[in-house]
C-alpha cells in the first residue's frame, strides 16, 4: 500500500501589456513509503512582436516506481524489481514560435533533461524484461514543427525531433538509451471539402537500440497511414 498527499501552487504574472509572462509553480509530494519531494518550476514567455514569441521552462521532476515496476508478477517475459529507487530529473527547454501571415506557423525548441536513477524497462538474461535504475542519463535534442494552411481545404504539417539520449553513468563509456531513436520525422497532409476529408501521414523513425550495451537494434522504418472521413 502507498498513501500520497500533494500540494500544488501556481501563479501567472503578466508584465508590460502581456509582452512578458512569468509562470512560477511549485509542487510538494509526500509518499508514505518513500518520503517527501519538492519540485519547483518556472516558465517564461516573451512576445516582442505580435507574430514572434520566445518560450523557456526550467523544472525539477520526481517519479516514484509504480506498483507494476516494483511487483509485476514473474513470468517468462517480464518481472518487477522491488529494489528500484525513485527517479529525479532536471528539465530545461527554450524555443520560439513564428507566425507568417496567419497561414504559416514555425516552432523550434531545444530541450535538455538530466536524470538520476532513471527508471527504464529493458531485457535481461533470457530476454526477460525488468525495470532497472540508470545511474545517470542525459537527453538533449531539438523539436521543430511547421504548419501551413495552403488553402482553405488543404493543410500541411511537418515535424521533426532529434534526440540524443545517453547513459552517462560512466562518462568514459556512454551508450544510447534503449528504444530512443535519434530521429523521428512526420509529414501530414489533410484535405477537406464541406463534410468530406482525407489525410495521408508518413512517419519515419531511425534505428533504436534494444540492448543497454548497444549491440542490437531495431532498423529504421517508415509507416504510412491513410484515412477518409465522410
mmCIF file of C-alpha atoms in Angstrom, residues 44-48 52-57 92-98 106-111 141-144:
data_model
loop_
_atom_site.group_PDB
_atom_site.id
_atom_site.type_symbol
_atom_site.label_atom_id
_atom_site.label_comp_id
_atom_site.label_asym_id
_atom_site.label_seq_id
_atom_site.Cartn_x
_atom_site.Cartn_y
_atom_site.Cartn_z
ATOM 1 C CA UNK A 44 8.882 32.446 -19.214
ATOM 2 C CA UNK A 45 7.207 33.778 -22.362
ATOM 3 C CA UNK A 46 8.382 36.869 -24.267
ATOM 4 C CA UNK A 47 6.301 38.453 -27.047
ATOM 5 C CA UNK A 48 8.372 41.278 -28.570
ATOM 6 C CA UNK A 52 7.013 36.273 -32.684
ATOM 7 C CA UNK A 53 7.288 34.752 -29.217
ATOM 8 C CA UNK A 54 10.044 33.118 -27.186
ATOM 9 C CA UNK A 55 9.390 30.493 -24.518
ATOM 10 C CA UNK A 56 11.548 28.839 -21.863
ATOM 11 C CA UNK A 57 10.950 26.492 -18.926
ATOM 12 C CA UNK A 92 15.103 22.638 -19.397
ATOM 13 C CA UNK A 93 13.705 23.827 -22.712
ATOM 14 C CA UNK A 94 13.772 27.016 -24.783
ATOM 15 C CA UNK A 95 12.439 27.926 -28.194
ATOM 16 C CA UNK A 96 10.465 30.292 -30.361
ATOM 17 C CA UNK A 97 7.239 30.446 -32.360
ATOM 18 C CA UNK A 98 6.965 32.438 -35.587
ATOM 19 C CA UNK A 106 7.051 27.613 -37.308
ATOM 20 C CA UNK A 107 8.033 26.301 -33.875
ATOM 21 C CA UNK A 108 11.544 25.291 -32.810
ATOM 22 C CA UNK A 109 12.588 24.223 -29.309
ATOM 23 C CA UNK A 110 15.756 22.919 -27.668
ATOM 24 C CA UNK A 111 15.451 20.629 -24.636
ATOM 25 C CA UNK A 141 17.515 17.390 -28.560
ATOM 26 C CA UNK A 142 15.659 19.743 -30.861
ATOM 27 C CA UNK A 143 11.990 19.704 -31.827
ATOM 28 C CA UNK A 144 10.739 21.565 -34.885
#
